[in-house]
Amino acid sequence: DKILCGCDLSALEDSTKQHYIYFFDPKYVKEMRTEGFDPHLDIGVLAGLITEEESQFYKDFEKGLVEETPENKEKYHSIKKKRGISKNGNFAMTYGALPPKVAETCNIPLKDANMLYDIYWTRNSAIKKAADSCIIKSIGSVKWLFNPISKFWYFLKAEKDKFSTLNQSSGVYVFDTWLKNIYKGIKESGKDINILLQYHDEFLGELPKEDKELMSNIVNKAVKETNQMLKLNIEIGCSIEFGNNYAECH
């Protein structure tokens, strides 16, 4: 008589990144938030890993607009592999990886990693500006970084970790605020709803089957309250799935 509910915040760390770089490059943020924009395909095209035609084919295939013939499936997986290089590089470079590490992470030659690195930072120069704008203080030999969203000070291991520390701590604070609002909604409902696990940007709940609509309302209200409380430059969204096991609602 029970069902599982899996919810996660949509592209959490990318959303908090967009909040910070909006101050320096609002045009790019608006482009990223256009329906159909894929940051990994974008960098892949700019770096010459993927053609414009391949990028559009990949998006159309994902939407089911392309017939799933053996040839088209093979083409899709070929593009997906190249997109994976851009994706791994994107995440690595966002958090300070230099070309040698990019080459290792993406399993590509160093000369290609150097090119990808240059393309990425030309496109994402606002990240460095956001990192350089961080408020940092030292206590003895230890440095601390101030997070303007949470108002907490975080240990800063190295200068190269400024944006990583800022953005990942922001993601945690946004998620925890959302979860707090969900717990409040559950308590107010008086229903037998339990949160079984949480990690990174998602949680798994258990509830009576007849309370699916109620749970959806609680989650959506919580994300709305979170946006109102934090007042970020972009709107945080979430997904809600129900199922009989974790695989069905993740």
PDB file of C-alpha atoms in Angstrom:
ATOM      1  CA  ASP A   1       0.000   0.000   0.000  1.00  0.00           C
ATOM      2  CA  LYS A   2       3.074   2.273  -0.204  1.00  0.00           C
ATOM      3  CA  ILE A   3       5.095   3.843  -2.995  1.00  0.00           C
ATOM      4  CA  LEU A   4       8.496   5.492  -3.307  1.00  0.00           C
ATOM      5  CA  CYS A   5       9.027   9.081  -4.373  1.00  0.00           C
ATOM      6  CA  GLY A   6      12.348  10.180  -5.861  1.00  0.00           C
ATOM      7  CA  CYS A   7      13.027  13.902  -6.240  1.00  0.00           C
ATOM      8  CA  ASP A   8      16.088  15.848  -7.298  1.00  0.00           C
ATOM      9  CA  LEU A   9      16.934  19.475  -7.965  1.00  0.00           C
ATOM     10  CA  SER A  10      17.475  20.014 -11.682  1.00  0.00           C
ATOM     11  CA  ALA A  11      21.136  20.625 -12.639  1.00  0.00           C
ATOM     12  CA  LEU A  12      21.819  21.946  -9.142  1.00  0.00           C
ATOM     13  CA  GLU A  13      25.498  22.902  -9.402  1.00  0.00           C
ATOM     14  CA  ASP A  14      25.029  24.252 -12.909  1.00  0.00           C
ATOM     15  CA  SER A  15      22.169  26.416 -11.627  1.00  0.00           C
ATOM     16  CA  THR A  16      24.214  27.857  -8.767  1.00  0.00           C
ATOM     17  CA  LYS A  17      27.072  28.442 -11.227  1.00  0.00           C
ATOM     18  CA  GLN A  18      24.696  30.394 -13.432  1.00  0.00           C
ATOM     19  CA  HIS A  19      23.625  32.462 -10.433  1.00  0.00           C
ATOM     20  CA  TYR A  20      27.202  33.608  -9.851  1.00  0.00           C
ATOM     21  CA  ILE A  21      28.246  34.212 -13.439  1.00  0.00           C
ATOM     22  CA  TYR A  22      25.038  36.152 -14.142  1.00  0.00           C
ATOM     23  CA  PHE A  23      26.677  39.127 -12.426  1.00  0.00           C
ATOM     24  CA  PHE A  24      29.406  39.121 -15.087  1.00  0.00           C
ATOM     25  CA  ASP A  25      27.850  37.579 -18.208  1.00  0.00           C
ATOM     26  CA  PRO A  26      24.015  37.712 -18.111  1.00  0.00           C
ATOM     27  CA  LYS A  27      23.783  37.158 -21.870  1.00  0.00           C
ATOM     28  CA  TYR A  28      25.530  33.778 -21.604  1.00  0.00           C
ATOM     29  CA  VAL A  29      23.320  32.732 -18.686  1.00  0.00           C
ATOM     30  CA  LYS A  30      20.175  33.581 -20.647  1.00  0.00           C
ATOM     31  CA  GLU A  31      21.533  31.533 -23.553  1.00  0.00           C
ATOM     32  CA  MET A  32      22.216  28.576 -21.246  1.00  0.00           C
ATOM     33  CA  ARG A  33      18.657  28.740 -19.935  1.00  0.00           C
ATOM     34  CA  THR A  34      17.162  28.607 -23.418  1.00  0.00           C
ATOM     35  CA  GLU A  35      15.225  25.386 -24.014  1.00  0.00           C
ATOM     36  CA  GLY A  36      17.388  22.820 -25.763  1.00  0.00           C
ATOM     37  CA  PHE A  37      20.736  24.339 -24.779  1.00  0.00           C
ATOM     38  CA  ASP A  38      23.320  21.680 -23.934  1.00  0.00           C
ATOM     39  CA  PRO A  39      26.556  23.028 -22.400  1.00  0.00           C
ATOM     40  CA  HIS A  40      28.503  19.892 -23.299  1.00  0.00           C
ATOM     41  CA  LEU A  41      27.466  19.964 -26.955  1.00  0.00           C
ATOM     42  CA  ASP A  42      28.168  23.710 -26.963  1.00  0.00           C
ATOM     43  CA  ILE A  43      31.789  23.287 -25.868  1.00  0.00           C
ATOM     44  CA  GLY A  44      32.182  20.286 -28.162  1.00  0.00           C
ATOM     45  CA  VAL A  45      31.117  22.341 -31.179  1.00  0.00           C
ATOM     46  CA  LEU A  46      33.351  25.283 -30.238  1.00  0.00           C
ATOM     47  CA  ALA A  47      36.306  22.918 -29.762  1.00  0.00           C
ATOM     48  CA  GLY A  48      35.691  21.213 -33.094  1.00  0.00           C
ATOM     49  CA  LEU A  49      34.943  17.837 -31.503  1.00  0.00           C
ATOM     50  CA  ILE A  50      31.344  17.908 -32.723  1.00  0.00           C
ATOM     51  CA  THR A  51      29.817  19.524 -35.810  1.00  0.00           C
ATOM     52  CA  GLU A  52      26.694  21.688 -35.717  1.00  0.00           C
ATOM     53  CA  GLU A  53      24.874  18.979 -37.685  1.00  0.00           C
ATOM     54  CA  GLU A  54      25.913  16.317 -35.174  1.00  0.00           C
ATOM     55  CA  SER A  55      24.807  18.521 -32.285  1.00  0.00           C
ATOM     56  CA  GLN A  56      21.342  18.958 -33.781  1.00  0.00           C
ATOM     57  CA  PHE A  57      21.117  15.252 -34.637  1.00  0.00           C
ATOM     58  CA  TYR A  58      21.947  14.336 -31.022  1.00  0.00           C
ATOM     59  CA  LYS A  59      19.226  16.645 -29.665  1.00  0.00           C
ATOM     60  CA  ASP A  60      16.662  15.354 -32.177  1.00  0.00           C
ATOM     61  CA  PHE A  61      17.529  11.731 -31.383  1.00  0.00           C
ATOM     62  CA  GLU A  62      17.124  12.402 -27.646  1.00  0.00           C
ATOM     63  CA  LYS A  63      13.671  13.878 -28.321  1.00  0.00           C
ATOM     64  CA  GLY A  64      12.639  10.881 -30.411  1.00  0.00           C
ATOM     65  CA  LEU A  65      12.472  12.932 -33.598  1.00  0.00           C
ATOM     66  CA  VAL A  66      14.885  10.640 -35.447  1.00  0.00           C
ATOM     67  CA  GLU A  67      14.061   7.088 -36.522  1.00  0.00           C
ATOM     68  CA  GLU A  68      15.974   4.542 -34.424  1.00  0.00           C
ATOM     69  CA  THR A  69      17.631   2.674 -37.255  1.00  0.00           C
ATOM     70  CA  PRO A  70      20.898   0.774 -36.598  1.00  0.00           C
ATOM     71  CA  GLU A  71      22.779   3.494 -38.512  1.00  0.00           C
ATOM     72  CA  ASN A  72      21.195   6.319 -36.518  1.00  0.00           C
ATOM     73  CA  LYS A  73      21.820   4.531 -33.222  1.00  0.00           C
ATOM     74  CA  GLU A  74      25.467   4.069 -34.137  1.00  0.00           C
ATOM     75  CA  LYS A  75      25.749   7.753 -35.075  1.00  0.00           C
ATOM     76  CA  TYR A  76      24.053   8.795 -31.826  1.00  0.00           C
ATOM     77  CA  HIS A  77      26.421   6.742 -29.681  1.00  0.00           C
ATOM     78  CA  SER A  78      29.418   8.085 -31.604  1.00  0.00           C
ATOM     79  CA  ILE A  79      28.328  11.672 -30.881  1.00  0.00           C
ATOM     80  CA  LYS A  80      27.511  10.765 -27.273  1.00  0.00           C
ATOM     81  CA  LYS A  81      31.077   9.542 -26.797  1.00  0.00           C
ATOM     82  CA  LYS A  82      32.464  12.851 -28.071  1.00  0.00           C
ATOM     83  CA  ARG A  83      29.967  14.744 -25.930  1.00  0.00           C
ATOM     84  CA  GLY A  84      31.265  12.746 -22.968  1.00  0.00           C
ATOM     85  CA  ILE A  85      34.721  14.215 -23.535  1.00  0.00           C
ATOM     86  CA  SER A  86      33.258  17.724 -23.390  1.00  0.00           C
ATOM     87  CA  LYS A  87      31.150  16.831 -20.348  1.00  0.00           C
ATOM     88  CA  ASN A  88      34.074  15.452 -18.351  1.00  0.00           C
ATOM     89  CA  GLY A  89      36.188  18.413 -19.382  1.00  0.00           C
ATOM     90  CA  ASN A  90      33.470  20.891 -18.444  1.00  0.00           C
ATOM     91  CA  PHE A  91      33.163  19.616 -14.887  1.00  0.00           C
ATOM     92  CA  ALA A  92      36.919  19.250 -14.424  1.00  0.00           C
ATOM     93  CA  MET A  93      37.749  22.751 -15.675  1.00  0.00           C
ATOM     94  CA  THR A  94      34.907  24.398 -13.756  1.00  0.00           C
ATOM     95  CA  TYR A  95      36.672  23.248 -10.609  1.00  0.00           C
ATOM     96  CA  GLY A  96      40.188  24.245 -11.591  1.00  0.00           C
ATOM     97  CA  ALA A  97      41.653  21.350 -13.587  1.00  0.00           C
ATOM     98  CA  LEU A  98      44.648  22.320 -15.745  1.00  0.00           C
ATOM     99  CA  PRO A  99      45.364  20.767 -19.196  1.00  0.00           C
ATOM    100  CA  PRO A 100      47.348  17.751 -17.883  1.00  0.00           C
ATOM    101  CA  LYS A 101      44.455  16.806 -15.599  1.00  0.00           C
ATOM    102  CA  VAL A 102      41.945  17.468 -18.380  1.00  0.00           C
ATOM    103  CA  ALA A 103      43.921  15.138 -20.661  1.00  0.00           C
ATOM    104  CA  GLU A 104      43.832  12.432 -17.981  1.00  0.00           C
ATOM    105  CA  THR A 105      40.155  12.947 -17.132  1.00  0.00           C
ATOM    106  CA  CYS A 106      38.983  12.999 -20.746  1.00  0.00           C
ATOM    107  CA  ASN A 107      41.507  10.411 -21.987  1.00  0.00           C
ATOM    108  CA  ILE A 108      42.724  12.692 -24.784  1.00  0.00           C
ATOM    109  CA  PRO A 109      46.188  13.888 -25.938  1.00  0.00           C
ATOM    110  CA  LEU A 110      47.644  16.867 -24.090  1.00  0.00           C
ATOM    111  CA  LYS A 111      47.515  19.079 -27.208  1.00  0.00           C
ATOM    112  CA  ASP A 112      43.758  18.445 -27.467  1.00  0.00           C
ATOM    113  CA  ALA A 113      43.377  19.124 -23.754  1.00  0.00           C
ATOM    114  CA  ASN A 114      45.175  22.453 -24.179  1.00  0.00           C
ATOM    115  CA  MET A 115      42.772  23.417 -26.967  1.00  0.00           C
ATOM    116  CA  LEU A 116      39.725  22.347 -24.929  1.00  0.00           C
ATOM    117  CA  TYR A 117      41.065  24.306 -21.955  1.00  0.00           C
ATOM    118  CA  ASP A 118      41.479  27.499 -24.008  1.00  0.00           C
ATOM    119  CA  ILE A 119      38.021  27.149 -25.573  1.00  0.00           C
ATOM    120  CA  TYR A 120      36.389  26.500 -22.212  1.00  0.00           C
ATOM    121  CA  TRP A 121      37.877  29.559 -20.515  1.00  0.00           C
ATOM    122  CA  THR A 122      37.123  31.819 -23.459  1.00  0.00           C
ATOM    123  CA  ARG A 123      33.497  30.723 -23.164  1.00  0.00           C
ATOM    124  CA  ASN A 124      33.402  30.733 -19.360  1.00  0.00           C
ATOM    125  CA  SER A 125      35.571  33.713 -18.457  1.00  0.00           C
ATOM    126  CA  ALA A 126      32.816  34.845 -16.066  1.00  0.00           C
ATOM    127  CA  ILE A 127      33.674  31.926 -13.744  1.00  0.00           C
ATOM    128  CA  LYS A 128      37.129  33.375 -13.124  1.00  0.00           C
ATOM    129  CA  LYS A 129      35.595  36.798 -12.532  1.00  0.00           C
ATOM    130  CA  ALA A 130      33.179  35.270 -10.023  1.00  0.00           C
ATOM    131  CA  ALA A 131      36.051  33.467  -8.285  1.00  0.00           C
ATOM    132  CA  ASP A 132      38.118  36.658  -8.152  1.00  0.00           C
ATOM    133  CA  SER A 133      35.211  38.508  -6.542  1.00  0.00           C
ATOM    134  CA  CYS A 134      35.062  36.111  -3.571  1.00  0.00           C
ATOM    135  CA  ILE A 135      35.611  37.501  -0.095  1.00  0.00           C
ATOM    136  CA  ILE A 136      38.512  35.680   1.583  1.00  0.00           C
ATOM    137  CA  LYS A 137      40.078  36.126   4.993  1.00  0.00           C
ATOM    138  CA  SER A 138      43.010  34.512   6.755  1.00  0.00           C
ATOM    139  CA  ILE A 139      43.179  33.328  10.335  1.00  0.00           C
ATOM    140  CA  GLY A 140      46.770  32.424  11.004  1.00  0.00           C
ATOM    141  CA  SER A 141      47.885  30.353   8.030  1.00  0.00           C
ATOM    142  CA  VAL A 142      44.362  29.174   7.167  1.00  0.00           C
ATOM    143  CA  LYS A 143      42.180  30.862   4.527  1.00  0.00           C
ATOM    144  CA  TRP A 144      38.389  31.043   4.638  1.00  0.00           C
ATOM    145  CA  LEU A 145      35.926  31.908   1.860  1.00  0.00           C
ATOM    146  CA  PHE A 146      32.622  33.698   2.484  1.00  0.00           C
ATOM    147  CA  ASN A 147      29.509  32.319   0.789  1.00  0.00           C
ATOM    148  CA  PRO A 148      27.002  35.150   0.124  1.00  0.00           C
ATOM    149  CA  ILE A 149      24.072  32.715  -0.146  1.00  0.00           C
ATOM    150  CA  SER A 150      24.543  30.774   3.090  1.00  0.00           C
ATOM    151  CA  LYS A 151      26.482  33.543   4.910  1.00  0.00           C
ATOM    152  CA  PHE A 152      28.891  30.822   6.110  1.00  0.00           C
ATOM    153  CA  TRP A 153      32.687  30.867   5.947  1.00  0.00           C
ATOM    154  CA  TYR A 154      34.256  27.790   4.318  1.00  0.00           C
ATOM    155  CA  PHE A 155      37.796  26.458   4.572  1.00  0.00           C
ATOM    156  CA  LEU A 156      39.738  27.275   1.413  1.00  0.00           C
ATOM    157  CA  LYS A 157      42.480  24.767   0.717  1.00  0.00           C
ATOM    158  CA  ALA A 158      44.028  26.567  -2.270  1.00  0.00           C
ATOM    159  CA  GLU A 159      43.433  29.610  -4.483  1.00  0.00           C
ATOM    160  CA  LYS A 160      42.459  27.396  -7.414  1.00  0.00           C
ATOM    161  CA  ASP A 161      39.601  26.009  -5.311  1.00  0.00           C
ATOM    162  CA  LYS A 162      37.791  29.340  -4.868  1.00  0.00           C
ATOM    163  CA  PHE A 163      34.971  28.707  -7.314  1.00  0.00           C
ATOM    164  CA  SER A 164      34.723  25.032  -6.405  1.00  0.00           C
ATOM    165  CA  THR A 165      34.338  25.937  -2.720  1.00  0.00           C
ATOM    166  CA  LEU A 166      31.857  28.712  -3.506  1.00  0.00           C
ATOM    167  CA  ASN A 167      29.689  26.751  -5.917  1.00  0.00           C
ATOM    168  CA  GLN A 168      29.575  23.359  -4.231  1.00  0.00           C
ATOM    169  CA  SER A 169      28.816  24.879  -0.834  1.00  0.00           C
ATOM    170  CA  SER A 170      26.036  26.889  -2.488  1.00  0.00           C
ATOM    171  CA  GLY A 171      24.563  23.714  -3.976  1.00  0.00           C
ATOM    172  CA  VAL A 172      24.540  22.093  -0.542  1.00  0.00           C
ATOM    173  CA  TYR A 173      22.847  25.101   1.038  1.00  0.00           C
ATOM    174  CA  VAL A 174      20.170  25.293  -1.682  1.00  0.00           C
ATOM    175  CA  PHE A 175      19.448  21.563  -1.328  1.00  0.00           C
ATOM    176  CA  ASP A 176      19.311  21.688   2.474  1.00  0.00           C
ATOM    177  CA  THR A 177      16.967  24.687   2.353  1.00  0.00           C
ATOM    178  CA  TRP A 178      14.687  22.816  -0.053  1.00  0.00           C
ATOM    179  CA  LEU A 179      14.717  19.680   2.115  1.00  0.00           C
ATOM    180  CA  LYS A 180      13.966  21.745   5.218  1.00  0.00           C
ATOM    181  CA  ASN A 181      10.906  23.167   3.468  1.00  0.00           C
ATOM    182  CA  ILE A 182       9.828  19.658   2.437  1.00  0.00           C
ATOM    183  CA  TYR A 183      10.094  18.424   6.039  1.00  0.00           C
ATOM    184  CA  LYS A 184       7.998  21.411   7.117  1.00  0.00           C
ATOM    185  CA  GLY A 185       5.351  20.542   4.516  1.00  0.00           C
ATOM    186  CA  ILE A 186       5.283  16.893   5.588  1.00  0.00           C
ATOM    187  CA  LYS A 187       4.885  17.886   9.230  1.00  0.00           C
ATOM    188  CA  GLU A 188       2.039  20.264   8.410  1.00  0.00           C
ATOM    189  CA  SER A 189       0.266  17.545   6.403  1.00  0.00           C
ATOM    190  CA  GLY A 190       0.251  15.132   9.344  1.00  0.00           C
ATOM    191  CA  LYS A 191       0.648  12.270   6.866  1.00  0.00           C
ATOM    192  CA  ASP A 192       2.768   9.109   7.159  1.00  0.00           C
ATOM    193  CA  ILE A 193       5.523  10.258   4.796  1.00  0.00           C
ATOM    194  CA  ASN A 194       9.142   9.326   5.484  1.00  0.00           C
ATOM    195  CA  ILE A 195      12.412  10.451   3.896  1.00  0.00           C
ATOM    196  CA  LEU A 196      14.517   7.287   3.544  1.00  0.00           C
ATOM    197  CA  LEU A 197      17.719   8.735   2.114  1.00  0.00           C
ATOM    198  CA  GLN A 198      19.258  11.882   0.712  1.00  0.00           C
ATOM    199  CA  TYR A 199      22.480  12.634  -1.114  1.00  0.00           C
ATOM    200  CA  HIS A 200      23.951  15.359  -3.278  1.00  0.00           C
ATOM    201  CA  ASP A 201      20.856  16.802  -4.986  1.00  0.00           C
ATOM    202  CA  GLU A 202      18.150  14.208  -4.387  1.00  0.00           C
ATOM    203  CA  PHE A 203      16.081  12.402  -1.790  1.00  0.00           C
ATOM    204  CA  LEU A 204      13.978   9.238  -1.673  1.00  0.00           C
ATOM    205  CA  GLY A 205      10.702   9.207   0.230  1.00  0.00           C
ATOM    206  CA  GLU A 206       8.129   6.568   1.152  1.00  0.00           C
ATOM    207  CA  LEU A 207       4.422   7.327   1.369  1.00  0.00           C
ATOM    208  CA  PRO A 208       0.940   5.774   1.049  1.00  0.00           C
ATOM    209  CA  LYS A 209      -0.069   5.414  -2.604  1.00  0.00           C
ATOM    210  CA  GLU A 210      -3.112   7.633  -2.135  1.00  0.00           C
ATOM    211  CA  ASP A 211      -0.870  10.558  -1.117  1.00  0.00           C
ATOM    212  CA  LYS A 212       1.055  10.918  -4.407  1.00  0.00           C
ATOM    213  CA  GLU A 213      -0.659  14.187  -5.335  1.00  0.00           C
ATOM    214  CA  LEU A 214      -0.132  15.548  -1.842  1.00  0.00           C
ATOM    215  CA  MET A 215       3.575  14.695  -2.008  1.00  0.00           C
ATOM    216  CA  SER A 216       3.921  16.414  -5.373  1.00  0.00           C
ATOM    217  CA  ASN A 217       2.277  19.523  -3.951  1.00  0.00           C
ATOM    218  CA  ILE A 218       4.605  19.505  -0.924  1.00  0.00           C
ATOM    219  CA  VAL A 219       7.714  19.186  -3.091  1.00  0.00           C
ATOM    220  CA  ASN A 220       6.641  21.876  -5.560  1.00  0.00           C
ATOM    221  CA  LYS A 221       5.646  24.254  -2.768  1.00  0.00           C
ATOM    222  CA  ALA A 222       9.020  23.648  -1.102  1.00  0.00           C
ATOM    223  CA  VAL A 223      10.984  24.535  -4.244  1.00  0.00           C
ATOM    224  CA  LYS A 224       8.861  27.671  -4.699  1.00  0.00           C
ATOM    225  CA  GLU A 225       9.552  28.689  -1.089  1.00  0.00           C
ATOM    226  CA  THR A 226      13.257  27.996  -1.597  1.00  0.00           C
ATOM    227  CA  ASN A 227      13.374  30.303  -4.620  1.00  0.00           C
ATOM    228  CA  GLN A 228      11.542  33.009  -2.666  1.00  0.00           C
ATOM    229  CA  MET A 229      13.867  32.679   0.336  1.00  0.00           C
ATOM    230  CA  LEU A 230      17.190  32.642  -1.544  1.00  0.00           C
ATOM    231  CA  LYS A 231      16.308  35.070  -4.368  1.00  0.00           C
ATOM    232  CA  LEU A 232      18.929  33.736  -6.792  1.00  0.00           C
ATOM    233  CA  ASN A 233      19.443  35.197 -10.252  1.00  0.00           C
ATOM    234  CA  ILE A 234      17.961  32.033 -11.735  1.00  0.00           C
ATOM    235  CA  GLU A 235      15.048  29.820 -10.724  1.00  0.00           C
ATOM    236  CA  ILE A 236      15.757  26.421  -9.185  1.00  0.00           C
ATOM    237  CA  GLY A 237      13.616  23.571 -10.505  1.00  0.00           C
ATOM    238  CA  CYS A 238      13.041  19.955  -9.472  1.00  0.00           C
ATOM    239  CA  SER A 239      11.793  16.632 -10.810  1.00  0.00           C
ATOM    240  CA  ILE A 240       9.397  14.203  -9.122  1.00  0.00           C
ATOM    241  CA  GLU A 241       9.114  10.497  -9.939  1.00  0.00           C
ATOM    242  CA  PHE A 242       7.151   7.672  -8.286  1.00  0.00           C
ATOM    243  CA  GLY A 243       7.857   3.944  -8.396  1.00  0.00           C
ATOM    244  CA  ASN A 244       8.030   0.643  -6.556  1.00  0.00           C
ATOM    245  CA  ASN A 245      11.820   0.678  -6.344  1.00  0.00           C
ATOM    246  CA  TYR A 246      14.677   3.139  -6.637  1.00  0.00           C
ATOM    247  CA  ALA A 247      15.317   2.361 -10.319  1.00  0.00           C
ATOM    248  CA  GLU A 248      11.743   3.361 -11.205  1.00  0.00           C
ATOM    249  CA  CYS A 249      11.875   6.760  -9.499  1.00  0.00           C
ATOM    250  CA  HIS A 250      15.428   7.924 -10.164  1.00  0.00           C
TER     251      HIS A 250
END
